Tab-separated table of C-alpha atoms and ligand atoms in Angstrom:
chain	number	residue	atom	x	y	z
A	1	MET	CA	-9.254	-30.374	-3.167
A	2	ALA	CA	-8.950	-26.579	-3.156
A	3	ALA	CA	-7.286	-24.705	-5.987
A	4	LEU	CA	-5.608	-21.359	-6.430
A	5	VAL	CA	-5.566	-20.176	-10.027
A	6	LEU	CA	-3.129	-17.423	-10.936
A	7	PHE	CA	-4.348	-15.671	-14.053
A	8	GLY	CA	-1.318	-13.903	-15.464
A	9	GLY	CA	0.629	-16.697	-13.767
A	10	GLY	CA	3.754	-16.030	-15.839
A	11	GLY	CA	3.680	-12.245	-15.395
A	12	ASP	CA	5.732	-9.941	-13.255
A	13	LEU	CA	3.473	-9.843	-10.199
A	14	ALA	CA	3.036	-13.614	-10.100
A	15	MET	CA	6.721	-14.354	-10.583
A	16	ARG	CA	8.120	-11.634	-8.328
A	17	MET	CA	5.586	-11.679	-5.510
A	18	LEU	CA	2.832	-14.292	-5.585
A	19	LEU	CA	4.736	-17.505	-6.274
A	20	PRO	CA	7.602	-16.712	-3.873
A	21	SER	CA	4.956	-15.819	-1.250
A	22	LEU	CA	3.339	-19.212	-1.796
A	23	TYR	CA	6.720	-20.902	-1.402
A	24	PHE	CA	7.263	-19.101	1.921
A	25	LEU	CA	3.794	-20.068	3.134
A	26	ASP	CA	4.426	-23.677	2.146
A	27	HIS	CA	7.772	-23.536	3.895
A	28	ASP	CA	6.037	-22.487	7.107
A	29	GLY	CA	3.420	-25.211	6.750
A	30	LEU	CA	0.630	-22.708	6.252
A	31	LEU	CA	-0.884	-23.902	2.974
A	32	PRO	CA	-3.712	-26.442	3.017
A	33	ASP	CA	-2.246	-29.901	2.247
A	34	ASP	CA	-4.478	-30.435	-0.755
A	35	LEU	CA	-4.063	-26.970	-2.314
A	36	LYS	CA	-3.283	-27.041	-6.046
A	37	ILE	CA	-1.685	-23.964	-7.601
A	38	ILE	CA	-2.405	-23.499	-11.268
A	39	GLY	CA	-0.741	-20.857	-13.415
A	40	ALA	CA	-2.977	-19.734	-16.258
A	41	ALA	CA	-1.709	-17.416	-18.974
A	42	ARG	CA	-1.692	-16.940	-22.721
A	43	SER	CA	1.774	-18.245	-23.342
A	44	GLU	CA	1.814	-21.700	-24.972
A	45	GLU	CA	4.254	-23.484	-22.719
A	46	SER	CA	4.276	-26.822	-20.967
A	47	ALA	CA	3.690	-27.260	-17.249
A	48	ALA	CA	7.310	-28.418	-16.938
A	49	GLU	CA	8.619	-25.220	-18.529
A	50	TYR	CA	6.411	-23.093	-16.309
A	51	ILE	CA	7.397	-24.965	-13.156
A	52	ALA	CA	11.088	-24.535	-14.023
A	53	LYS	CA	10.550	-20.750	-14.099
A	54	VAL	CA	8.659	-20.843	-10.835
A	55	ARG	CA	11.485	-22.762	-9.231
A	56	GLU	CA	13.985	-20.189	-10.415
A	57	THR	CA	12.141	-17.259	-8.855
A	58	CYS	CA	11.282	-19.084	-5.617
A	59	GLU	CA	14.822	-20.357	-5.217
A	60	ALA	CA	16.341	-16.902	-5.721
A	61	LYS	CA	14.029	-15.267	-3.158
A	62	ALA	CA	14.239	-18.095	-0.646
A	63	LYS	CA	18.008	-18.310	-0.844
A	64	ALA	CA	18.263	-14.583	-0.208
A	65	ASP	CA	16.330	-15.214	3.024
A	66	ASN	CA	18.139	-18.459	3.861
A	67	VAL	CA	14.984	-20.537	3.737
A	68	TRP	CA	15.496	-22.547	0.569
A	69	ASP	CA	14.690	-26.179	1.212
A	70	GLU	CA	14.531	-28.856	-1.510
A	71	ALA	CA	11.951	-30.849	0.454
A	72	VAL	CA	9.644	-27.823	0.599
A	73	TRP	CA	10.171	-27.221	-3.100
A	74	LYS	CA	9.231	-30.854	-3.871
A	75	ARG	CA	5.968	-30.325	-1.987
A	76	MET	CA	5.320	-27.053	-3.789
A	77	GLU	CA	6.248	-28.548	-7.165
A	78	ALA	CA	3.671	-31.292	-6.648
A	79	ARG	CA	1.004	-28.617	-6.200
A	80	LEU	CA	1.908	-26.717	-9.366
A	81	ASP	CA	0.390	-26.983	-12.800
A	82	TYR	CA	0.013	-24.743	-15.823
A	83	LEU	CA	-2.558	-24.205	-18.511
A	84	ALA	CA	-2.382	-21.927	-21.550
A	85	VAL	CA	-5.721	-20.106	-21.719
A	86	ASP	CA	-7.454	-17.098	-23.142
A	87	ALA	CA	-9.038	-16.047	-19.867
A	88	THR	CA	-11.585	-13.833	-21.573
A	89	SER	CA	-13.189	-16.830	-23.317
A	90	ALA	CA	-15.474	-19.206	-21.420
A	91	GLU	CA	-14.714	-21.905	-23.986
A	92	SER	CA	-11.001	-21.600	-23.346
A	93	LEU	CA	-11.567	-21.752	-19.554
A	94	LYS	CA	-13.415	-25.101	-19.698
A	95	PRO	CA	-10.245	-27.252	-19.482
A	96	LEU	CA	-9.241	-25.151	-16.462
A	97	LYS	CA	-12.546	-25.947	-14.802
A	98	ASP	CA	-11.875	-29.650	-15.449
A	99	LYS	CA	-8.399	-29.343	-13.974
A	100	VAL	CA	-9.512	-27.678	-10.725
A	101	GLY	CA	-12.060	-30.403	-10.049
A	102	GLN	CA	-14.856	-30.080	-7.525
A	103	GLY	CA	-13.334	-28.142	-4.617
A	104	SER	CA	-13.423	-24.405	-4.077
A	105	VAL	CA	-11.396	-22.228	-6.437
A	106	THR	CA	-9.690	-18.958	-5.575
A	107	SER	CA	-8.748	-17.068	-8.725
A	108	PHE	CA	-6.171	-14.299	-8.530
A	109	LEU	CA	-6.366	-11.867	-11.444
A	110	ALA	CA	-2.767	-10.751	-11.867
A	111	VAL	CA	-3.506	-9.247	-15.277
A	112	SER	CA	-4.316	-5.828	-16.662
A	113	PRO	CA	-7.445	-4.430	-14.929
A	114	SER	CA	-8.829	-3.635	-18.375
A	115	LEU	CA	-9.446	-7.394	-18.703
A	116	TYR	CA	-11.165	-7.933	-15.350
A	117	ALA	CA	-14.733	-7.499	-16.588
A	118	LYS	CA	-14.299	-9.889	-19.504
A	119	ILE	CA	-12.474	-12.463	-17.406
A	120	VAL	CA	-15.027	-12.616	-14.583
A	121	THR	CA	-17.828	-12.923	-17.138
A	122	ALA	CA	-16.015	-15.822	-18.816
A	123	MET	CA	-15.266	-17.387	-15.414
A	124	ARG	CA	-18.921	-17.308	-14.526
A	125	ALA	CA	-19.902	-18.991	-17.790
A	126	ALA	CA	-17.181	-21.616	-17.312
A	127	GLY	CA	-18.361	-22.531	-13.787
A	128	LEU	CA	-15.436	-20.883	-11.974
A	129	ALA	CA	-17.643	-18.537	-9.969
A	130	GLU	CA	-19.645	-20.999	-7.855
A	131	VAL	CA	-20.759	-20.096	-4.315
A	132	ASP	CA	-17.593	-21.386	-2.670
A	133	ASP	CA	-15.265	-19.772	-5.187
A	134	ARG	CA	-13.449	-16.484	-4.692
A	135	VAL	CA	-11.816	-13.888	-6.842
A	136	VAL	CA	-8.862	-11.720	-5.893
A	137	LEU	CA	-8.441	-8.441	-7.773
A	138	GLU	CA	-5.154	-6.609	-7.879
A	139	LYS	CA	-5.312	-2.800	-7.797
A	140	PRO	CA	-6.032	-0.479	-9.509
A	141	VAL	CA	-9.587	-1.539	-10.267
A	142	GLY	CA	-10.483	1.095	-12.857
A	143	ARG	CA	-8.860	4.457	-13.445
A	144	ASP	CA	-11.739	6.548	-12.076
A	145	LEU	CA	-15.104	6.048	-10.417
A	146	LYS	CA	-16.878	5.386	-13.698
A	147	THR	CA	-14.513	2.666	-14.909
A	148	PHE	CA	-14.313	1.213	-11.386
A	149	LEU	CA	-18.095	0.822	-11.319
A	150	GLU	CA	-18.158	-0.679	-14.809
A	151	ILE	CA	-15.620	-3.324	-13.829
A	152	ASP	CA	-17.085	-3.870	-10.399
A	153	ASP	CA	-20.596	-4.298	-11.766
A	154	ALA	CA	-19.321	-7.100	-14.001
A	155	VAL	CA	-17.599	-8.603	-10.944
A	156	ALA	CA	-20.830	-8.296	-8.938
A	157	ASP	CA	-22.746	-10.137	-11.684
A	158	ALA	CA	-20.412	-13.083	-11.300
A	159	PHE	CA	-19.587	-13.055	-7.573
A	160	SER	CA	-21.265	-11.797	-4.422
A	161	GLU	CA	-19.338	-9.219	-2.398
A	162	ASN	CA	-18.154	-11.742	0.217
A	163	GLN	CA	-16.420	-13.691	-2.562
A	164	VAL	CA	-14.511	-10.649	-3.841
A	165	PHE	CA	-11.077	-9.806	-2.432
A	166	ARG	CA	-9.741	-6.456	-3.645
A	167	ILE	CA	-6.069	-6.420	-2.769
A	168	ASP	CA	-4.156	-3.460	-1.513
A	169	HIS	CA	-0.808	-5.005	-0.643
A	170	TYR	CA	-0.058	-2.212	1.846
A	171	LEU	CA	-2.647	-3.789	4.153
A	172	GLY	CA	-0.526	-6.946	4.209
A	173	LYS	CA	2.503	-5.104	5.570
A	174	GLU	CA	3.382	-6.063	9.125
A	175	THR	CA	3.734	-2.505	10.445
A	176	VAL	CA	0.371	-1.499	9.006
A	177	GLN	CA	-1.267	-4.226	11.027
A	178	ASN	CA	0.858	-3.259	13.987
A	179	LEU	CA	-0.627	0.221	13.761
A	180	ILE	CA	-4.035	-1.312	14.456
A	181	ALA	CA	-2.530	-3.218	17.394
A	182	LEU	CA	-0.845	-0.091	18.708
A	183	ARG	CA	-3.975	2.015	18.543
A	184	PHE	CA	-6.499	-0.470	19.824
A	185	GLY	CA	-4.392	-2.800	21.970
A	186	ASN	CA	-3.075	-0.085	24.299
A	187	THR	CA	-4.721	2.494	26.476
A	188	VAL	CA	-2.009	5.149	26.384
A	189	PHE	CA	-2.285	6.388	22.809
A	190	GLU	CA	-5.981	6.489	22.069
A	191	PRO	CA	-6.838	9.360	24.483
A	192	LEU	CA	-4.234	11.481	22.660
A	193	TRP	CA	-5.310	10.450	19.170
A	194	ASN	CA	-7.371	13.482	18.248
A	195	ALA	CA	-7.419	17.143	17.300
A	196	GLN	CA	-6.785	18.274	20.892
A	197	ASN	CA	-3.329	16.702	20.902
A	198	ILE	CA	-2.267	16.073	17.318
A	199	ASP	CA	-1.084	18.964	15.173
A	200	HIS	CA	-0.978	17.123	11.866
A	201	VAL	CA	-0.234	13.784	10.206
A	202	GLN	CA	2.207	13.138	7.355
A	203	ILE	CA	2.243	10.112	5.120
A	204	THR	CA	5.262	9.707	2.857
A	205	VAL	CA	5.818	6.919	0.353
A	206	GLY	CA	9.142	7.645	-1.307
A	207	GLU	CA	10.614	5.386	-3.962
A	208	THR	CA	14.003	5.575	-5.639
A	209	VAL	CA	12.908	3.484	-8.633
A	210	GLY	CA	11.776	5.213	-11.790
A	211	VAL	CA	8.876	4.175	-13.962
A	212	GLY	CA	11.141	2.547	-16.552
A	213	ASP	CA	9.468	-0.164	-18.651
A	214	ARG	CA	6.189	0.212	-16.792
A	215	TRP	CA	5.348	3.443	-18.589
A	216	PRO	CA	2.576	1.995	-20.802
A	217	TYR	CA	0.618	1.299	-17.599
A	218	TYR	CA	1.910	4.198	-15.567
A	219	ASP	CA	1.355	6.892	-18.141
A	220	GLU	CA	-2.385	6.272	-17.974
A	221	TYR	CA	-2.518	6.314	-14.174
A	222	GLY	CA	0.170	8.529	-12.658
A	223	ALA	CA	1.057	8.758	-8.965
A	224	LEU	CA	-2.415	9.919	-7.919
A	225	ARG	CA	-4.154	6.799	-9.207
A	226	ASP	CA	-1.277	4.358	-8.793
A	227	MET	CA	-0.447	5.117	-5.153
A	228	LEU	CA	-2.655	7.701	-3.524
A	229	GLN	CA	-6.117	6.390	-4.417
A	230	ASN	CA	-5.307	3.084	-2.770
A	231	HIS	CA	-2.196	2.601	-0.596
A	232	MET	CA	-2.042	6.090	0.871
A	233	LEU	CA	-5.750	6.507	1.510
A	234	GLN	CA	-5.762	3.092	3.177
A	235	LEU	CA	-2.979	4.234	5.511
A	236	LEU	CA	-4.877	7.434	6.197
A	237	CYS	CA	-7.982	5.399	7.075
A	238	LEU	CA	-6.122	3.224	9.554
A	239	VAL	CA	-4.656	6.251	11.299
A	240	ALA	CA	-7.939	8.149	11.355
A	241	MET	CA	-10.653	5.533	11.885
A	242	GLU	CA	-12.675	5.148	15.065
A	243	PRO	CA	-12.118	1.992	17.140
A	244	PRO	CA	-14.086	-0.841	15.525
A	245	SER	CA	-16.210	-2.936	17.891
A	246	ASP	CA	-14.299	-6.075	16.883
A	247	LEU	CA	-11.936	-7.280	14.182
A	248	ASP	CA	-14.708	-8.616	12.028
A	249	PRO	CA	-14.131	-7.602	8.368
A	250	GLU	CA	-17.333	-5.569	8.244
A	251	SER	CA	-16.646	-3.758	11.527
A	252	VAL	CA	-13.200	-2.655	10.396
A	253	ARG	CA	-14.287	-1.697	6.908
A	254	ASN	CA	-17.323	0.193	8.180
A	255	GLU	CA	-14.967	2.425	10.155
A	256	LYS	CA	-12.622	2.960	7.216
A	257	VAL	CA	-15.419	3.909	4.874
A	258	LYS	CA	-16.648	6.516	7.376
A	259	VAL	CA	-13.254	8.190	7.188
A	260	LEU	CA	-13.344	8.226	3.398
A	261	ARG	CA	-16.813	9.744	3.496
A	262	SER	CA	-15.532	12.466	5.820
A	263	LEU	CA	-12.725	13.537	3.509
A	264	ARG	CA	-13.374	17.122	2.539
A	265	PRO	CA	-13.764	17.331	-1.240
A	266	ILE	CA	-10.994	19.302	-2.903
A	267	THR	CA	-12.698	21.971	-4.946
A	268	HIS	CA	-11.414	23.141	-8.285
A	269	ASP	CA	-10.520	26.539	-6.801
A	270	GLU	CA	-8.495	24.959	-4.044
A	271	ALA	CA	-6.675	22.313	-6.054
A	272	GLU	CA	-3.722	24.518	-6.838
A	273	ARG	CA	-3.239	25.423	-3.185
A	274	VAL	CA	-3.611	21.984	-1.612
A	275	THR	CA	-2.238	19.647	-4.277
A	276	VAL	CA	1.113	19.398	-6.033
A	277	ARG	CA	1.954	17.426	-9.160
A	278	GLY	CA	5.525	16.697	-10.144
A	279	GLN	CA	7.455	14.827	-12.802
A	280	TYR	CA	11.130	13.867	-12.569
A	281	VAL	CA	13.784	15.010	-14.962
A	282	GLY	CA	17.222	13.346	-15.166
A	283	GLY	CA	19.423	13.451	-12.089
A	284	LEU	CA	21.472	11.424	-9.640
A	285	VAL	CA	19.838	8.664	-7.634
A	286	ASP	CA	22.001	6.492	-5.393
A	287	GLY	CA	25.039	7.975	-7.108
A	288	LYS	CA	23.832	6.943	-10.575
A	289	LEU	CA	22.723	9.258	-13.344
A	290	VAL	CA	19.148	8.364	-14.336
A	291	LYS	CA	16.862	9.501	-17.142
A	292	GLY	CA	13.885	11.776	-16.784
A	293	TYR	CA	10.369	10.381	-17.148
A	294	ASP	CA	9.811	11.912	-20.596
A	295	GLU	CA	13.028	10.323	-21.819
A	296	GLU	CA	11.958	6.906	-20.510
A	297	ARG	CA	8.566	7.420	-22.071
A	298	GLY	CA	10.088	8.490	-25.378
A	299	GLN	CA	7.901	11.586	-25.702
A	300	ASP	CA	6.502	14.433	-23.635
A	301	SER	CA	3.880	13.448	-21.129
A	302	ASP	CA	1.758	15.266	-18.557
A	303	THR	CA	1.600	12.301	-16.212
A	304	GLU	CA	2.660	13.029	-12.646
A	305	THR	CA	5.321	10.841	-11.047
A	306	PHE	CA	4.963	12.757	-7.767
A	307	VAL	CA	1.949	13.961	-5.890
A	308	ALA	CA	1.536	15.798	-2.610
A	309	ILE	CA	-1.866	16.594	-1.140
A	310	ARG	CA	-3.281	18.145	1.964
A	311	ALA	CA	-6.406	16.276	3.037
A	312	ASP	CA	-8.846	17.365	5.734
A	313	ILE	CA	-11.163	15.021	7.546
A	314	ASP	CA	-14.381	16.724	8.521
A	315	ASN	CA	-15.399	14.973	11.712
A	316	TRP	CA	-15.145	15.633	15.455
A	317	ARG	CA	-11.931	13.729	16.011
A	318	TRP	CA	-9.934	15.382	13.251
A	319	ALA	CA	-11.396	18.860	12.778
A	320	GLY	CA	-8.515	21.226	11.994
A	321	VAL	CA	-5.853	18.489	11.719
A	322	PRO	CA	-4.378	18.394	8.212
A	323	PHE	CA	-3.210	15.076	6.765
A	324	PHE	CA	-0.336	15.673	4.340
A	325	MET	CA	0.445	12.907	1.867
A	326	ARG	CA	3.276	12.725	-0.637
A	327	THR	CA	4.553	10.002	-2.897
A	328	GLY	CA	6.881	9.874	-5.850
A	329	LYS	CA	9.262	7.922	-8.002
A	330	ARG	CA	12.963	8.775	-8.189
A	331	LEU	CA	13.078	10.342	-4.749
A	332	PRO	CA	16.285	10.172	-2.719
A	333	GLU	CA	15.174	7.277	-0.495
A	334	LYS	CA	12.897	4.292	-0.468
A	335	ARG	CA	11.038	5.365	2.645
A	336	THR	CA	7.463	4.820	3.726
A	337	GLU	CA	6.402	6.385	6.978
A	338	ILE	CA	3.499	7.874	8.803
A	339	VAL	CA	4.359	10.726	11.138
A	340	ILE	CA	1.946	11.652	13.893
A	341	GLN	CA	3.058	15.111	14.924
A	342	PHE	CA	1.784	16.072	18.358
A	343	LYS	CA	1.101	19.682	19.355
A	344	PRO	CA	3.871	21.838	20.817
A	345	LEU	CA	4.252	22.413	24.546
A	346	PRO	CA	1.888	25.118	25.798
A	347	HIS	CA	4.748	26.665	27.841
A	348	SER	CA	8.399	25.746	28.090
A	349	ILE	CA	10.528	25.961	31.268
A	350	PHE	CA	13.751	24.303	30.034
A	351	ASP	CA	16.851	24.933	27.950
A	352	TYR	CA	17.178	22.898	24.814
A	353	GLU	CA	20.196	21.351	23.205
A	354	ASP	CA	19.290	22.852	19.851
A	355	GLY	CA	17.597	25.942	21.193
A	356	GLU	CA	14.000	24.882	20.611
A	357	PRO	CA	11.690	22.416	22.280
A	358	GLN	CA	10.593	19.670	19.915
A	359	ALA	CA	7.017	18.518	19.994
A	360	ASN	CA	6.527	14.782	20.441
A	361	LYS	CA	6.129	12.749	17.323
A	362	MET	CA	5.355	9.160	16.579
A	363	ILE	CA	6.872	7.662	13.460
A	364	ILE	CA	5.346	4.543	12.033
A	365	GLU	CA	7.979	3.313	9.610
A	366	LEU	CA	6.982	0.725	7.046
A	367	GLN	CA	10.108	0.837	4.886
A	368	PRO	CA	13.092	0.449	4.826
A	369	GLU	CA	12.811	-0.624	8.477
A	370	GLU	CA	9.655	-1.822	10.176
A	371	ASP	CA	9.409	0.165	13.353
A	372	ILE	CA	7.213	2.378	15.450
A	373	SER	CA	8.994	5.035	17.467
A	374	LEU	CA	8.079	7.901	19.723
A	375	THR	CA	10.267	10.967	20.100
A	376	VAL	CA	10.223	12.398	23.618
A	377	MET	CA	12.250	15.122	25.318
A	378	ASN	CA	14.723	13.845	27.852
A	379	LYS	CA	17.204	15.438	30.263
A	380	LYS	CA	20.773	15.533	29.027
A	381	ALA	CA	22.894	13.752	31.619
A	382	GLY	CA	25.218	16.074	33.564
A	383	LEU	CA	25.488	18.593	36.373
A	384	ASP	CA	24.638	21.779	34.461
A	385	SER	CA	22.799	24.200	36.688
A	386	ARG	CA	20.244	24.770	33.901
A	387	MET	CA	18.472	21.592	32.915
A	388	GLN	CA	19.006	20.914	29.224
A	389	LEU	CA	16.685	18.712	27.229
A	390	GLN	CA	17.319	16.695	24.099
A	391	PRO	CA	15.028	14.617	21.896
A	392	ILE	CA	15.276	10.847	22.291
A	393	LYS	CA	13.694	8.321	19.977
A	394	MET	CA	12.090	5.392	21.775
A	395	SER	CA	11.764	2.507	19.379
A	396	LEU	CA	9.469	-0.496	19.604
A	397	SER	CA	12.018	-2.620	17.757
A	398	TRP	CA	14.131	-2.418	20.912
A	399	GLY	CA	11.898	-5.215	22.064
A	400	PHE	CA	13.866	-7.567	19.840
A	401	ARG	CA	17.258	-6.088	20.630
A	402	ASP	CA	16.768	-6.314	24.364
A	403	LYS	CA	15.883	-9.962	24.223
A	404	HIS	CA	18.798	-10.653	21.866
A	405	ASP	CA	16.175	-12.128	19.619
A	406	THR	CA	16.369	-11.967	15.893
A	407	PRO	CA	13.317	-10.263	14.467
A	408	PRO	CA	11.077	-12.587	12.469
A	409	ARG	CA	11.777	-12.853	8.734
A	410	ARG	CA	10.398	-9.850	6.896
A	411	ARG	CA	7.458	-11.249	5.008
A	412	ILE	CA	6.245	-10.265	1.560
A	413	ALA	CA	2.948	-8.421	2.110
A	414	TYR	CA	1.231	-10.840	-0.259
A	415	GLU	CA	1.931	-13.806	2.032
A	416	ARG	CA	-0.549	-12.615	4.599
A	417	LEU	CA	-3.087	-11.563	1.981
A	418	LEU	CA	-2.930	-14.793	-0.026
A	419	LEU	CA	-3.417	-16.777	3.145
A	420	ASP	CA	-6.383	-14.661	4.190
A	421	ALA	CA	-7.978	-14.914	0.735
A	422	LEU	CA	-7.597	-18.706	0.829
A	423	LYS	CA	-9.265	-18.724	4.256
A	424	GLY	CA	-11.964	-16.303	3.145
A	425	ASP	CA	-11.043	-13.598	5.666
A	426	SER	CA	-11.606	-10.217	4.016
A	427	THR	CA	-10.621	-7.919	6.920
A	428	LEU	CA	-7.489	-6.742	5.108
A	429	PHE	CA	-9.177	-6.329	1.731
A	430	VAL	CA	-10.940	-3.325	0.281
A	431	ARG	CA	-14.742	-3.368	0.186
A	432	ARG	CA	-16.624	-2.029	-2.807
A	433	ASP	CA	-17.864	1.082	-1.023
A	434	GLU	CA	-14.346	1.929	0.195
A	435	ALA	CA	-12.934	1.807	-3.324
A	436	GLU	CA	-15.917	3.784	-4.544
A	437	GLN	CA	-15.414	6.580	-1.987
A	438	ALA	CA	-11.690	6.681	-2.622
A	439	TRP	CA	-12.263	7.073	-6.363
A	440	LYS	CA	-14.856	9.759	-5.771
A	441	TRP	CA	-12.386	11.855	-3.784
A	442	VAL	CA	-9.503	11.262	-6.178
A	443	ASP	CA	-11.668	12.007	-9.224
A	444	GLU	CA	-12.322	15.490	-7.868
A	445	VAL	CA	-8.600	16.102	-7.710
A	446	SER	CA	-7.896	14.808	-11.203
A	447	GLU	CA	-10.857	16.735	-12.636
A	448	ALA	CA	-9.616	19.912	-10.976
A	449	TRP	CA	-6.196	19.342	-12.556
A	450	VAL	CA	-7.747	18.967	-15.997
A	451	ASP	CA	-10.055	21.950	-15.534
A	452	GLY	CA	-7.362	24.216	-14.154
A	453	ASP	CA	-4.770	22.916	-16.623
A	454	VAL	CA	-2.511	22.051	-13.674
A	455	LYS	CA	0.651	20.535	-15.188
A	456	PRO	CA	3.304	18.633	-13.253
A	457	GLN	CA	6.191	20.744	-11.978
A	458	GLU	CA	9.631	19.376	-12.766
A	459	TYR	CA	11.838	17.939	-10.060
A	460	VAL	CA	15.311	16.594	-10.437
A	461	ALA	CA	15.562	12.839	-9.885
A	462	GLY	CA	17.083	12.228	-6.466
A	463	THR	CA	15.322	15.158	-4.759
A	464	TRP	CA	12.176	15.187	-2.607
A	465	GLY	CA	9.879	16.412	-5.368
A	466	PRO	CA	9.147	19.876	-6.745
A	467	ASP	CA	9.434	23.055	-4.664
A	468	GLY	CA	5.662	23.183	-4.478
A	469	SER	CA	5.754	20.219	-2.117
A	470	ASP	CA	7.762	22.105	0.507
A	471	MET	CA	5.609	25.165	-0.067
A	472	LEU	CA	2.473	23.122	0.597
A	473	MET	CA	3.814	22.562	4.106
A	474	ALA	CA	5.479	25.934	4.552
A	475	ARG	CA	2.225	27.764	3.847
A	476	THR	CA	0.861	26.161	6.998
A	477	GLY	CA	4.046	26.826	9.018
A	478	ARG	CA	5.120	23.165	8.938
A	479	ASP	CA	7.692	21.062	7.124
A	480	TRP	CA	8.165	17.482	6.025
A	481	ASN	CA	9.871	15.120	8.401
A	482	THR	CA	13.493	14.402	7.565
A	483	THR	CA	15.411	11.315	8.626
A	484	ASP	CA	18.082	11.849	11.217
B	1	BG6	C1	2.427	-0.666	-6.444
B	1	BG6	C2	2.562	0.439	-7.462
B	1	BG6	O1	1.088	-0.833	-6.085
B	1	BG6	O2	3.188	-0.341	-5.296
B	1	BG6	C3	4.020	0.675	-7.805
B	1	BG6	O3	1.848	0.084	-8.643
B	1	BG6	C4	4.850	0.886	-6.558
B	1	BG6	O4	4.152	1.780	-8.685
B	1	BG6	C5	4.584	-0.204	-5.529
B	1	BG6	O5	6.205	0.884	-6.928
B	1	BG6	C6	5.260	0.129	-4.205
B	1	BG6	O6	5.115	-0.948	-3.324
B	1	BG6	P1	6.117	-1.148	-2.113
B	1	BG6	O7	5.550	-2.297	-1.354
B	1	BG6	O8	7.458	-1.447	-2.711
B	1	BG6	O9	6.125	0.139	-1.359
């Protein structure tokens, strides 16, 4: 028998993402027949009470996707169990060890990262870190390089690196994996994927949600540590990495870590020019008046809810190609996209519908739609004596439309990652040295902010961040992509 233990099994992440993901996997027949799923948390409740809550969340998500099936639920229910534990105490974990039996155990720590070190130490003492066992760590592991290493050293005392699965749920998103397929499964793009042809890259992760009740966590981390250190740098790595020799976890992660090592450190002198911090004040989002961050927080805070950064990758492929990243809460749209902006035409011989030739761009859209598109210039139909060109967006999702197929159900990113962790495939997980390099780079930025007393600039909720963000682009003669 194999077991999956969800520490923090009654918490937000488990209830909103992990348990519904497990239901979907079970629905598709992808879970091992003998897999037990055990929720473990502090709350003194019975297994029946816990399972009733799990049913509620799975049913709501599955019904929204039209895949609720009582027979599947019965199967899932039979797998489920619950145990009230203090996960930081080996003594308290003993009954859990008895419950999981002899098979391999995958433990998902869906709890505050400040508890990781204590929990893995207790797990080791309780016999939950045997050679076939695995541990899955939710981000952020630490809040800087120092705390990351402290936690990770405790993890390394209990588990060897091949048993550790550091999750970055962005790597479980379908389009992110499709980016790897696009780059390395086709011959047409790779010859263009370099400084000779690409002007710059933009990565935007916009969210309309505010921080709300999450402020006790968020106030300590801010957008830089919550989003950029992990999700955005992972996206940057996948765009920028060299072709790996195969899809083996080490081959892929070796290439990503090389990119992180090539990131030019942001010096204290430069921080003000190449980074922007912002914090939202009250405004209109989706037609609703929302509070500013300080009001949600209940007092003044210097935590940034928006960050924009220009990163440079010092290697042959990317010399001179800036990578602009921006992310924020309370922006006008929930939109995640990577824009590969190609260089302008060297010489133009046409007329243009809007007066100017547009350079080609590829947009890899993760949210709200999952799509990869390429904008190309195309002749406007007609008999005008002067040929007029207009931009046309060629979309890969046309593949579905043309075949009158319905696209596959949009999966929760955790589905893929849970399945991979259960199989022991770590390709889409973050290796220790990747996290280490990412923290190193991000630490320089946060230290420069402290040193230079760089405070967040205000932006009104429902706008694309502070003015500084547009200026960051404008100073280089560029601007952020807008949806059309
Ligand atoms: C999480 C962050 O990792 O990612 C949140 O902690 C953020 O602050 C979330 O809202 C965004 O994820 P997604 O998949 O909705 O883009």
